[in-house]
Coordinates of C-alpha atoms in Angstrom, one line a residue:
Chain F
M44 CA 14.6 172.2 -73.7
L45 CA 14.5 171.4 -70.0
S46 CA 12.1 174.1 -69.0
F47 CA 9.1 172.7 -67.1
K48 CA 5.7 174.2 -67.9
T49 CA 3.6 175.6 -65.1
P50 CA 1.0 173.1 -64.1
A51 CA -2.4 173.7 -65.7
V52 CA -4.3 171.9 -63.0
Y53 CA -3.9 171.5 -59.3
Q54 CA -1.0 169.3 -58.3
A55 CA -0.3 167.8 -54.9
S56 CA 2.6 168.9 -52.9
K57 CA 5.9 167.1 -53.5
C58 CA 8.6 166.0 -51.1
F59 CA 12.2 166.1 -52.1
V60 CA 14.7 164.1 -50.0
T61 CA 18.4 164.9 -49.9
Y62 CA 21.0 162.8 -48.2
G63 CA 24.3 164.6 -47.7
I64 CA 27.3 165.3 -45.5
M65 CA 27.5 168.6 -43.7
G66 CA 30.7 170.6 -43.9
H67 CA 32.4 172.0 -40.9
L68 CA 30.5 175.0 -39.4
D69 CA 32.3 178.1 -38.5
P70 CA 30.1 180.0 -36.0
K71 CA 31.7 183.3 -37.0
Q72 CA 30.8 182.9 -40.7
P73 CA 27.3 181.4 -40.8
P74 CA 26.9 179.4 -44.1
S75 CA 24.4 180.6 -46.6
K76 CA 25.0 178.4 -49.6
G77 CA 24.5 174.7 -49.7
K78 CA 21.6 172.4 -49.0
P79 CA 20.1 172.9 -45.6
W80 CA 21.0 176.6 -45.3
A81 CA 19.8 177.8 -48.7
T82 CA 16.6 175.9 -48.4
L83 CA 15.9 177.4 -45.0
A84 CA 16.6 180.9 -46.2
S85 CA 14.4 180.5 -49.2
Q86 CA 11.2 180.0 -47.1
D87 CA 9.2 183.2 -46.7
F88 CA 7.2 183.3 -43.5
V89 CA 7.7 180.5 -40.9
H90 CA 4.8 179.5 -38.8
S91 CA 6.2 176.8 -36.6
V92 CA 9.5 175.3 -35.7
D93 CA 10.1 171.9 -34.1
L94 CA 13.3 170.6 -32.6
I95 CA 13.5 166.9 -31.5
V96 CA 16.5 165.8 -29.5
P97 CA 17.2 162.7 -27.4
A98 CA 17.0 163.4 -23.7
E99 CA 20.8 163.3 -23.3
A100 CA 21.3 166.4 -25.4
H101 CA 18.4 168.2 -23.8
D102 CA 20.4 170.4 -21.4
A103 CA 23.0 171.4 -24.0
V104 CA 20.2 172.4 -26.4
Q105 CA 18.3 174.3 -23.7
E106 CA 21.4 176.5 -23.2
A107 CA 21.9 177.2 -26.8
I108 CA 18.2 178.1 -27.2
A109 CA 18.1 180.4 -24.2
K110 CA 20.9 182.5 -25.8
R111 CA 18.9 183.2 -28.9
P112 CA 15.2 184.0 -28.1
A113 CA 12.9 184.3 -31.1
P114 CA 12.1 187.9 -32.1
E115 CA 8.8 189.3 -30.9
F116 CA 6.0 189.6 -33.3
R117 CA 2.8 191.7 -33.2
R118 CA -0.6 191.7 -34.6
I119 CA -1.4 195.2 -35.8
V120 CA -4.3 196.8 -37.6
L121 CA -3.5 199.5 -40.1
S122 CA -4.2 200.4 -43.7
L123 CA -1.8 200.2 -46.6
R124 CA -1.8 204.0 -46.7
E125 CA -0.4 204.1 -43.2
V126 CA 2.3 201.6 -44.2
L127 CA 3.4 203.9 -47.0
G128 CA 3.4 207.1 -45.1
G129 CA 4.9 208.8 -42.1
E130 CA 7.3 207.4 -39.5
F131 CA 6.4 203.8 -40.2
F132 CA 7.5 204.1 -43.8
T133 CA 10.8 206.0 -43.2
E134 CA 11.9 204.0 -40.2
Y135 CA 10.8 200.5 -40.8
V136 CA 10.2 200.0 -44.5
K137 CA 13.0 202.1 -45.9
K138 CA 15.7 201.8 -43.3
G139 CA 14.7 198.9 -41.1
D140 CA 14.4 195.2 -41.7
I141 CA 10.8 194.0 -41.1
M142 CA 8.5 191.4 -42.4
M143 CA 4.7 191.8 -42.6
L144 CA 1.9 189.5 -43.7
S145 CA -1.7 190.6 -43.9
Q146 CA -4.7 188.4 -43.0
G147 CA -6.3 186.3 -45.6
R148 CA -5.9 183.3 -48.0
I149 CA -3.9 184.1 -51.1
G150 CA -6.2 182.7 -53.8
I151 CA -9.3 184.1 -52.2
D152 CA -8.8 187.4 -50.3
N153 CA -6.6 190.4 -51.1
V154 CA -3.3 189.6 -49.3
Y155 CA -0.4 191.9 -49.0
C156 CA 3.0 190.9 -47.7
L157 CA 6.2 192.8 -47.2
K158 CA 9.6 191.0 -47.1
N159 CA 13.1 192.3 -47.7
G160 CA 11.5 195.6 -48.7
V161 CA 9.4 194.1 -51.5
L162 CA 5.7 194.7 -51.2
T163 CA 3.7 192.0 -52.9
M164 CA 0.0 192.3 -53.3
F165 CA -2.2 189.4 -54.3
L166 CA -5.4 191.0 -55.7
D167 CA -8.6 189.9 -57.2
K168 CA -10.0 191.4 -60.4
E169 CA -11.9 194.3 -58.9
A170 CA -9.2 195.5 -56.6
Y171 CA -6.6 195.3 -59.4
E172 CA -8.7 197.2 -61.9
S173 CA -9.5 199.9 -59.3
A174 CA -5.9 200.2 -58.1
G175 CA -4.4 201.1 -61.4
L176 CA -1.1 199.4 -60.7
V177 CA 0.6 197.2 -63.3
G178 CA 0.9 193.6 -62.2
K179 CA 1.3 190.1 -63.5
P180 CA -1.3 187.4 -63.8
H181 CA -1.5 185.0 -60.8
G182 CA -2.9 181.6 -60.7
V183 CA -3.0 178.5 -62.7
K184 CA -3.0 179.3 -66.4
G185 CA -6.0 177.5 -67.6
K186 CA -8.1 178.3 -64.6
R187 CA -8.2 182.1 -64.6
G188 CA -11.4 182.4 -66.6
L189 CA -13.9 185.2 -65.7
K190 CA -12.3 186.1 -62.4
P191 CA -8.5 186.4 -63.0
R192 CA -6.3 187.2 -60.2
W193 CA -3.2 189.4 -60.2
V194 CA 0.1 189.9 -58.3
V195 CA 1.6 193.4 -58.0
E196 CA 5.1 193.8 -56.8
F197 CA 6.9 197.0 -55.6
D198 CA 10.5 197.2 -54.3
L199 CA 9.9 199.8 -51.6
K200 CA 13.6 200.0 -50.8
G201 CA 14.4 201.4 -54.2
D202 CA 15.5 204.9 -54.9
S203 CA 12.4 205.7 -56.9
M204 CA 10.1 204.9 -54.1
I205 CA 9.7 208.2 -52.3
H206 CA 6.8 210.6 -52.1
G207 CA 6.8 212.8 -55.2
K208 CA 7.9 210.3 -57.7
K209 CA 5.4 209.2 -60.3
G210 CA 5.5 205.4 -59.7
F211 CA 5.3 205.7 -55.9
D212 CA 2.5 208.3 -56.2
R213 CA 0.4 205.8 -58.2
L214 CA 0.9 203.3 -55.4
V215 CA -0.2 205.9 -52.8
Y216 CA -3.2 206.8 -54.9
A217 CA -4.2 203.2 -55.0
S218 CA -3.7 202.8 -51.3
K219 CA -6.0 205.8 -50.7
N220 CA -8.8 204.7 -53.0
A221 CA -9.0 201.1 -53.9
L222 CA -6.9 199.4 -51.3
G223 CA -7.7 201.8 -48.5
A224 CA -9.4 199.5 -46.0
P225 CA -7.6 198.8 -42.7
V226 CA -6.2 195.3 -42.6
T227 CA -4.9 193.1 -39.8
W228 CA -1.2 192.3 -40.3
L229 CA 1.4 190.2 -38.6
F230 CA 4.5 192.3 -38.0
C231 CA 7.9 191.2 -37.1
N232 CA 11.0 193.4 -36.7
T233 CA 13.9 191.2 -37.6
S234 CA 16.6 193.7 -37.2
K235 CA 18.4 193.8 -33.9
T236 CA 17.8 197.5 -33.1
T237 CA 14.6 198.7 -31.6
L238 CA 13.4 202.2 -32.2
N239 CA 12.6 204.3 -29.2
P240 CA 9.4 206.1 -30.1
D241 CA 8.2 202.9 -31.7
P242 CA 6.0 203.9 -34.7
V243 CA 4.2 200.5 -34.4
Q244 CA 2.9 201.2 -30.9
Q245 CA 0.2 203.6 -32.1
Y246 CA -1.7 200.9 -34.1
S247 CA -3.7 198.6 -31.9
T248 CA -1.2 195.8 -31.2
T249 CA -1.2 192.5 -29.4
S250 CA 2.4 191.5 -29.0
Q251 CA 3.6 188.0 -28.5
N252 CA 6.9 186.3 -28.1
P253 CA 7.2 182.8 -29.5
T254 CA 8.4 181.0 -26.5
P255 CA 9.6 177.5 -26.9
Q256 CA 7.2 174.9 -25.7
I257 CA 8.9 171.9 -24.3
S258 CA 7.5 168.5 -23.9
A259 CA 10.3 166.6 -22.4
D260 CA 10.6 162.9 -21.7
I261 CA 8.5 161.4 -24.3
D262 CA 9.1 157.7 -23.7
A263 CA 9.3 156.5 -27.2
I264 CA 10.6 153.6 -29.3
Q265 CA 13.2 155.1 -31.5
P266 CA 14.3 153.4 -34.7
S267 CA 18.0 152.9 -35.3
F268 CA 19.1 155.7 -37.5
Q269 CA 22.6 154.2 -38.0
S270 CA 21.5 151.2 -39.9
A271 CA 19.1 153.3 -42.0
I272 CA 21.7 155.8 -42.9
A273 CA 24.2 153.1 -43.7
S274 CA 21.9 151.5 -46.2
I275 CA 21.1 154.9 -47.7
A276 CA 24.8 155.7 -48.0
S277 CA 25.4 152.5 -49.9
G278 CA 23.7 154.2 -52.8
D279 CA 20.5 152.2 -53.5
K280 CA 17.6 154.4 -54.6
D281 CA 14.9 152.1 -53.3
D282 CA 16.5 152.1 -49.9
L283 CA 16.6 155.8 -49.9
E284 CA 12.9 156.0 -50.5
T285 CA 11.9 153.4 -48.0
Y286 CA 14.1 154.4 -45.2
S287 CA 13.6 158.1 -45.6
T288 CA 9.9 157.7 -45.6
E289 CA 10.0 155.6 -42.5
I290 CA 12.1 158.0 -40.6
Y291 CA 10.0 161.0 -41.8
E292 CA 6.9 159.2 -40.6
W293 CA 8.4 158.5 -37.2
L294 CA 9.6 162.1 -36.8
S295 CA 6.2 163.5 -37.8
L296 CA 4.5 161.2 -35.2
I297 CA 6.8 162.5 -32.6
R298 CA 6.0 166.1 -33.6
L299 CA 2.3 165.3 -33.4
E300 CA 2.9 163.7 -29.9
S301 CA 1.1 160.7 -31.1
P302 CA 0.8 157.8 -28.7
R303 CA 1.6 155.3 -31.5
V304 CA 5.3 155.8 -31.0
H305 CA 5.2 155.5 -27.2
A306 CA 6.7 152.5 -25.5
G307 CA 4.1 150.0 -24.5
D308 CA 1.5 151.2 -26.9
Q309 CA -1.3 148.7 -27.3
I310 CA -3.7 149.5 -30.0
D311 CA -6.0 147.3 -31.8
P312 CA -4.5 146.6 -35.3
F313 CA -7.9 147.3 -36.7
L314 CA -7.6 150.9 -35.7
S315 CA -3.9 151.5 -36.5
R316 CA -1.4 149.3 -38.2
Y317 CA 1.6 151.6 -37.6
Q318 CA 4.7 149.9 -36.4
V319 CA 7.9 151.6 -35.5
P320 CA 10.6 150.4 -38.0
E321 CA 12.5 147.3 -37.0
G322 CA 15.3 147.5 -34.6
G323 CA 13.7 150.1 -32.4
T324 CA 15.1 150.8 -29.0
R325 CA 13.3 152.4 -26.1
A326 CA 14.6 155.9 -25.5
K327 CA 13.6 159.2 -24.1
V328 CA 13.0 161.9 -26.6
C329 CA 12.4 165.6 -26.1
K330 CA 10.4 167.9 -28.3
I331 CA 10.8 171.7 -28.4
S332 CA 8.5 173.8 -30.5
W333 CA 7.9 177.4 -31.4
H334 CA 4.7 178.8 -33.0
G335 CA 4.3 182.3 -34.3
F336 CA 5.4 184.6 -37.0
I337 CA 9.1 183.7 -37.3
S338 CA 11.7 184.8 -39.8
P339 CA 13.7 182.2 -41.7
S340 CA 17.0 183.8 -40.9
W341 CA 16.3 183.2 -37.2
C342 CA 15.6 179.6 -38.0
R343 CA 18.9 179.3 -39.8
Q344 CA 20.7 180.7 -36.8
V345 CA 19.0 178.4 -34.4
L346 CA 20.0 175.4 -36.5
I347 CA 23.6 176.6 -36.5
D348 CA 23.6 176.9 -32.8
V349 CA 22.0 173.5 -32.3
V350 CA 24.5 171.9 -34.6
A351 CA 27.3 173.4 -32.6
A352 CA 25.7 172.6 -29.2
V353 CA 24.7 169.0 -29.7
P354 CA 27.6 166.5 -29.5
S355 CA 28.2 164.6 -32.7
K356 CA 27.3 161.2 -31.4
T357 CA 23.7 162.2 -30.8
W358 CA 21.1 162.8 -33.5
F359 CA 18.6 165.6 -33.7
S360 CA 15.9 166.8 -36.0
F361 CA 14.9 170.3 -36.9
S362 CA 11.9 171.3 -39.0
T363 CA 10.3 174.5 -40.1
T364 CA 6.8 174.9 -41.5
T365 CA 5.7 178.0 -43.4
F366 CA 2.3 179.8 -43.7
S367 CA 0.1 178.3 -46.3
K368 CA -0.3 180.0 -49.6
G369 CA -3.7 179.5 -50.9
I370 CA -5.3 176.2 -49.7
A371 CA -5.3 176.1 -46.0
G372 CA -3.3 173.2 -44.8
E373 CA -1.0 173.1 -47.8
V374 CA 2.2 174.3 -46.4
S375 CA 5.8 174.0 -47.5
E376 CA 8.2 172.6 -45.0
C377 CA 11.8 171.8 -44.5
A378 CA 12.7 168.9 -42.1
F379 CA 16.3 168.1 -41.3
L380 CA 17.8 165.1 -39.4
R381 CA 21.4 164.9 -38.5
A382 CA 22.4 161.3 -38.0
P383 CA 24.4 160.1 -35.0
G384 CA 28.0 159.4 -35.7
P385 CA 31.3 161.1 -36.4
S386 CA 30.6 161.9 -40.0
N387 CA 28.1 164.7 -40.3
E388 CA 25.6 162.9 -42.4
Y389 CA 22.2 164.4 -42.7
L390 CA 18.8 163.7 -44.4
M391 CA 16.7 166.6 -45.5
W392 CA 13.0 166.5 -46.5
E393 CA 11.7 169.5 -48.4
V394 CA 7.9 169.6 -49.0
K395 CA 6.9 172.0 -51.6
T396 CA 3.4 173.0 -52.7
H397 CA 2.9 173.4 -56.4
E398 CA 2.8 177.2 -56.3
Chain C
M44 CA -19.8 156.3 -125.1
E45 CA -22.2 155.3 -127.7
T46 CA -23.7 152.6 -125.6
R47 CA -23.9 154.8 -122.6
G48 CA -25.6 157.5 -124.6
R49 CA -28.1 155.0 -125.8
K50 CA -28.7 153.6 -122.3
D51 CA -29.3 157.1 -120.9
Q52 CA -31.6 157.9 -123.8
S53 CA -33.6 154.7 -123.2
L54 CA -33.8 155.8 -119.5
A55 CA -35.2 159.2 -120.5
A56 CA -37.6 157.6 -122.9
A57 CA -38.7 155.1 -120.2
L58 CA -39.4 158.0 -117.7
L59 CA -41.3 160.0 -120.3
A60 CA -43.3 156.9 -121.2
R61 CA -44.4 156.7 -117.6
A62 CA -45.7 160.3 -117.6
H63 CA -47.2 160.8 -121.0
E64 CA -49.1 159.0 -123.7
P65 CA -46.8 157.1 -126.1
D66 CA -47.2 159.7 -129.0
E67 CA -46.6 162.6 -126.6
A68 CA -43.7 160.9 -125.1
N69 CA -42.2 160.3 -128.5
R70 CA -42.7 163.9 -129.5
I71 CA -41.2 165.3 -126.4
F72 CA -38.3 162.9 -126.6
T73 CA -37.4 163.9 -130.2
E74 CA -38.0 167.6 -129.9
K75 CA -36.7 168.4 -126.5
I76 CA -34.0 165.8 -125.9
Q77 CA -32.7 164.4 -129.1
Q78 CA -32.9 167.6 -131.1
R79 CA -32.1 169.9 -128.3
P80 CA -30.4 173.1 -129.6
L81 CA -26.9 173.7 -128.3
F82 CA -26.2 177.4 -128.0
L83 CA -22.7 178.3 -129.1
R84 CA -22.8 181.9 -128.0
P85 CA -24.4 183.1 -124.7
S86 CA -27.7 184.9 -125.2
S87 CA -26.9 188.5 -125.7
P88 CA -28.9 191.3 -124.1
P89 CA -31.8 192.5 -126.3
P90 CA -30.6 195.1 -128.7
S91 CA -31.3 198.4 -127.1
N92 CA -33.2 201.1 -128.7
E93 CA -32.2 204.6 -128.1
R94 CA -35.4 205.5 -126.2
A95 CA -34.8 202.8 -123.6
A96 CA -31.1 203.8 -123.2
R97 CA -32.0 207.5 -122.7
R98 CA -34.6 206.6 -120.1
R99 CA -32.1 204.5 -118.2
A100 CA -29.5 207.3 -118.2
A101 CA -32.0 209.9 -116.9
E102 CA -33.1 207.6 -114.0
K103 CA -29.5 207.0 -113.0
K104 CA -28.8 210.7 -112.9
K105 CA -31.9 211.5 -110.8
E106 CA -30.9 208.9 -108.3
Q107 CA -27.3 210.2 -108.0
R108 CA -28.6 213.7 -107.4
K109 CA -31.0 212.5 -104.7
K110 CA -28.1 210.7 -103.0
A111 CA -25.9 213.7 -103.1
L112 CA -28.5 215.9 -101.5
K113 CA -28.9 213.5 -98.5
P114 CA -26.6 214.5 -95.7
K115 CA -24.0 211.9 -94.7
P116 CA -21.7 211.8 -91.7
L117 CA -18.0 212.3 -92.4
S118 CA -15.9 209.3 -92.6
A119 CA -12.9 208.9 -90.3
T120 CA -10.4 209.8 -93.0
Q121 CA -12.4 212.9 -94.0
R122 CA -12.6 214.0 -90.4
R123 CA -8.9 213.6 -89.8
K124 CA -8.1 215.5 -93.0
L125 CA -10.4 218.3 -92.3
G126 CA -9.2 218.5 -88.7
L127 CA -12.6 219.7 -87.5
Y128 CA -12.3 218.0 -84.2
D129 CA -8.8 219.0 -83.4
V130 CA -8.2 221.2 -80.4
P131 CA -5.2 223.4 -81.0
R132 CA -2.4 223.2 -78.4
K133 CA -2.9 226.7 -77.1
D134 CA -6.6 225.9 -76.4
Q135 CA -5.8 222.7 -74.4
K136 CA -6.1 224.6 -71.2
Y137 CA -8.0 223.4 -68.1
A138 CA -8.7 227.0 -67.1
L139 CA -10.5 227.6 -70.5
F140 CA -13.0 224.9 -69.8
E141 CA -13.7 225.7 -66.1
P142 CA -16.6 228.0 -66.9
L143 CA -18.1 225.3 -69.1
H144 CA -17.8 223.0 -66.1
N145 CA -19.7 225.4 -63.9
L146 CA -22.4 225.7 -66.6
W147 CA -22.7 222.0 -66.6
L148 CA -23.0 221.8 -62.8
G149 CA -25.8 224.3 -63.0
Y150 CA -27.5 222.3 -65.8
I151 CA -27.3 219.1 -63.8
R152 CA -28.6 220.7 -60.7
E153 CA -31.5 222.0 -62.7
I154 CA -32.2 218.6 -64.2
L155 CA -32.1 216.7 -61.0
G156 CA -33.8 219.3 -58.8
S157 CA -34.4 217.8 -55.4
E158 CA -33.2 214.4 -56.5
L159 CA -29.7 215.8 -56.1
Y160 CA -30.2 215.1 -52.4
T161 CA -32.0 211.9 -52.5
G162 CA -30.6 210.1 -55.5
G163 CA -32.3 206.9 -56.7
E164 CA -33.8 205.4 -59.8
A165 CA -35.4 208.6 -61.0
A166 CA -32.1 210.5 -60.8
A167 CA -30.4 207.7 -62.7
A168 CA -32.9 207.8 -65.5
K169 CA -32.5 211.6 -65.9
L170 CA -28.7 211.3 -65.8
A171 CA -28.7 208.6 -68.5
S172 CA -30.2 211.0 -71.0
A173 CA -28.2 214.0 -69.8
D174 CA -25.4 215.6 -71.7
F175 CA -21.9 215.3 -70.3
H176 CA -19.9 217.9 -72.1
G177 CA -18.2 219.9 -69.4
A178 CA -18.5 217.3 -66.7
E179 CA -15.5 216.6 -64.6
V180 CA -14.9 212.8 -64.7
E181 CA -12.4 210.7 -62.9
I182 CA -11.6 207.2 -64.0
V183 CA -12.1 204.9 -61.1
R184 CA -11.8 201.4 -62.5
S185 CA -10.6 200.1 -65.9
G186 CA -9.5 197.0 -67.6
C187 CA -6.5 198.9 -68.8
V188 CA -4.9 199.9 -65.5
S189 CA -2.9 202.9 -66.8
R190 CA -6.2 204.8 -67.3
V191 CA -7.1 204.7 -63.6
G192 CA -6.6 208.1 -62.0
I193 CA -7.2 210.3 -65.0
K194 CA -9.3 213.2 -64.0
G195 CA -10.5 216.1 -66.2
I196 CA -13.2 218.0 -67.9
V197 CA -15.0 216.3 -70.8
I198 CA -14.7 218.2 -74.0
K199 CA -16.0 215.6 -76.4
D200 CA -18.4 212.8 -75.8
S201 CA -18.2 210.5 -78.8
K202 CA -19.7 207.1 -79.2
F203 CA -16.8 205.0 -77.8
A204 CA -14.7 207.5 -75.9
F205 CA -14.5 210.6 -73.8
E206 CA -12.0 213.3 -74.6
V207 CA -10.8 214.9 -71.5
V208 CA -8.6 217.9 -70.5
T209 CA -6.7 217.3 -67.3
R210 CA -5.6 219.8 -64.8
K211 CA -2.1 219.7 -66.2
N212 CA -3.4 220.9 -69.5
Q213 CA -3.2 217.5 -71.2
L214 CA -5.7 216.2 -73.7
K215 CA -6.5 212.5 -73.0
L216 CA -8.8 210.3 -75.1
V217 CA -10.2 207.6 -72.8
P218 CA -12.1 204.7 -74.3
K219 CA -15.4 203.9 -72.6
E220 CA -15.0 200.2 -72.9
G221 CA -14.4 198.4 -69.6
T222 CA -14.0 201.7 -67.8
V223 CA -16.0 203.1 -64.9
F224 CA -16.2 206.9 -64.6
R225 CA -17.0 208.8 -61.4
L226 CA -18.7 212.2 -61.4
Q227 CA -19.3 214.4 -58.4
V228 CA -21.9 217.2 -58.3
P229 CA -21.6 219.3 -55.2
G230 CA -24.8 221.0 -53.8
P231 CA -25.6 224.5 -54.9
P232 CA -23.4 227.2 -53.2
K233 CA -24.9 228.9 -50.1
G234 CA -27.0 231.9 -50.9
G235 CA -27.9 230.4 -54.2
D236 CA -31.4 229.1 -55.0
V237 CA -32.1 226.6 -52.3
P238 CA -35.7 225.4 -52.1
Q239 CA -37.5 226.5 -48.9
E240 CA -38.3 223.2 -47.6
L241 CA -34.8 221.9 -47.7
E242 CA -33.1 224.7 -45.8
S243 CA -34.1 223.1 -42.5
A244 CA -32.2 219.9 -43.5
E245 CA -29.0 221.8 -44.1
A246 CA -27.1 220.1 -41.4
D247 CA -27.5 216.6 -42.8
R248 CA -27.2 217.5 -46.4
P249 CA -24.4 215.3 -48.0
Q250 CA -21.3 217.0 -49.3
S251 CA -21.9 216.1 -53.0
F252 CA -23.8 213.8 -55.2
V253 CA -21.5 211.1 -56.5
F254 CA -22.4 208.7 -59.3
D255 CA -20.5 206.2 -61.5
I256 CA -21.0 205.7 -65.2
H257 CA -20.2 202.2 -66.5
G258 CA -18.7 203.0 -69.9
E259 CA -19.5 199.5 -71.3
Q260 CA -23.2 200.3 -71.2
F261 CA -22.7 203.9 -72.2
Q262 CA -21.3 203.4 -75.7
H263 CA -23.8 205.7 -77.5
R264 CA -23.4 209.1 -79.1
S265 CA -24.7 211.8 -76.7
A266 CA -27.3 212.8 -79.3
D267 CA -28.6 209.2 -79.5
R268 CA -28.8 208.8 -75.8
A269 CA -31.5 211.4 -75.3
N270 CA -34.4 209.0 -76.3
K271 CA -32.7 205.7 -75.3
K272 CA -34.2 203.6 -72.6
F273 CA -31.6 202.0 -70.5
R274 CA -32.2 198.5 -69.1
A275 CA -30.1 196.8 -66.5
H276 CA -27.7 194.4 -68.0
F277 CA -25.5 191.8 -66.5
S278 CA -22.0 193.0 -66.9
K279 CA -19.5 190.4 -67.8
I280 CA -16.5 192.5 -66.8
L281 CA -17.5 193.3 -63.3

């Protein structure tokens, strides 16, 4: 009765706001259930992470971050056949813990992604028909028309996925014939162990480490989170909407390093009518950001570290943005703000695209 | 009823009066409308005399005999019952059809001649009317994905399907609809009949002549295809 139909036409992305109280964090047992943690874990490939803290907590946060650098990611060029054969397959795909994403836009090009051992291929009609693998229809139901698209999924960590078995051999046949072209991938080894004769090295690689970029000492006018949170806590729905929108807008402007939130900003109201919400005080804010091919489990760990490091009387904001699926620019995002104060209240904004 | 009848009659009389002289109108009105005969029984066929009946019977017999003499193709039920097109299990062997395949390769090389090395429109036209029994086909693309990857020698080329024997001695019936078949014809073996002028170009001779058949456009019996002119059509499925 309550099942929602898949949208027949394009729908804009939606933002879900949650107000809650975080429980006590035990660093030895990182939480995986519950609102901020489950949402962070459910994202697939994270593109950028932003952390906004007031200047007082800057040093504490720096220490926490330095202890946990982001795992290195590489850009490699190899074909699907090489992914499924040889050392790469046995070491990384079967035993290891990696994630890979191939170049392209999901509704337009043929995109392959590998996460948690599951290879997902988004194919157009010609590639699907030539590959000979069974898949499911992909795309909005009414819009498939003459050029339907397909998704094919294979669990490569399964027992039946070894050379010689029929199902796997069909996949190998497809990778030799229809899907044989070499593709540029983003590769990230999320497990802690590194292999010594690294099978990835032989493919032309450019390796990068997402180093945190810090823009410290942004002299900004900061709204008072306490009053906002207090009115939200009183339980009024309209208040939740207005205050959460205001705070999210302010946080986004800080992430964009916009001059509108700086102290002493004089702009002609004809050009911009933005005003920092009432009761704003002048404060120094610090923004730390990472860009790259990042795994959501690392994001979760960083959030746990930051929660532990930052004293409870200061606020901080943490947000992760994923790679876009389909339309460029339409990304899903999870933004988190922990309010200042002894009770661990938080606000979480979850932007989801319609897919 | 009575008044309506009289009103209608006066209408009929009025219409007749417009078209005919008054005497004529009156006569027609009385004879053909008022005194119109009402048939109680449908008109029966004219009573037959024996001569006509005999003539009709003789004609019918002649027609039936003519029809029986005309050869008709077997219906599907008749075919299945007779089992004419069944290949017995012991004969479903790939090795059995390999000599046929070699014969077919020779036949194709003979048809194409030098176009085996150049390809092009002329080769395509010749291939369109060629016979494909004994060809080794591989299904390269299909709307039904489970057919992709089937490879074997054609033993029957019917109007809508190819019957194929695979290397694992399995008989597969592959519909032509929405399917693309790939055939490869390697060049003639060394020491065979290679034309003089092409021996010099041995180094850059390609390995084999590969061509695709789009089953959608190929749904004709092999016998009918001999005189068919193929025109390029827009394919909705591609």
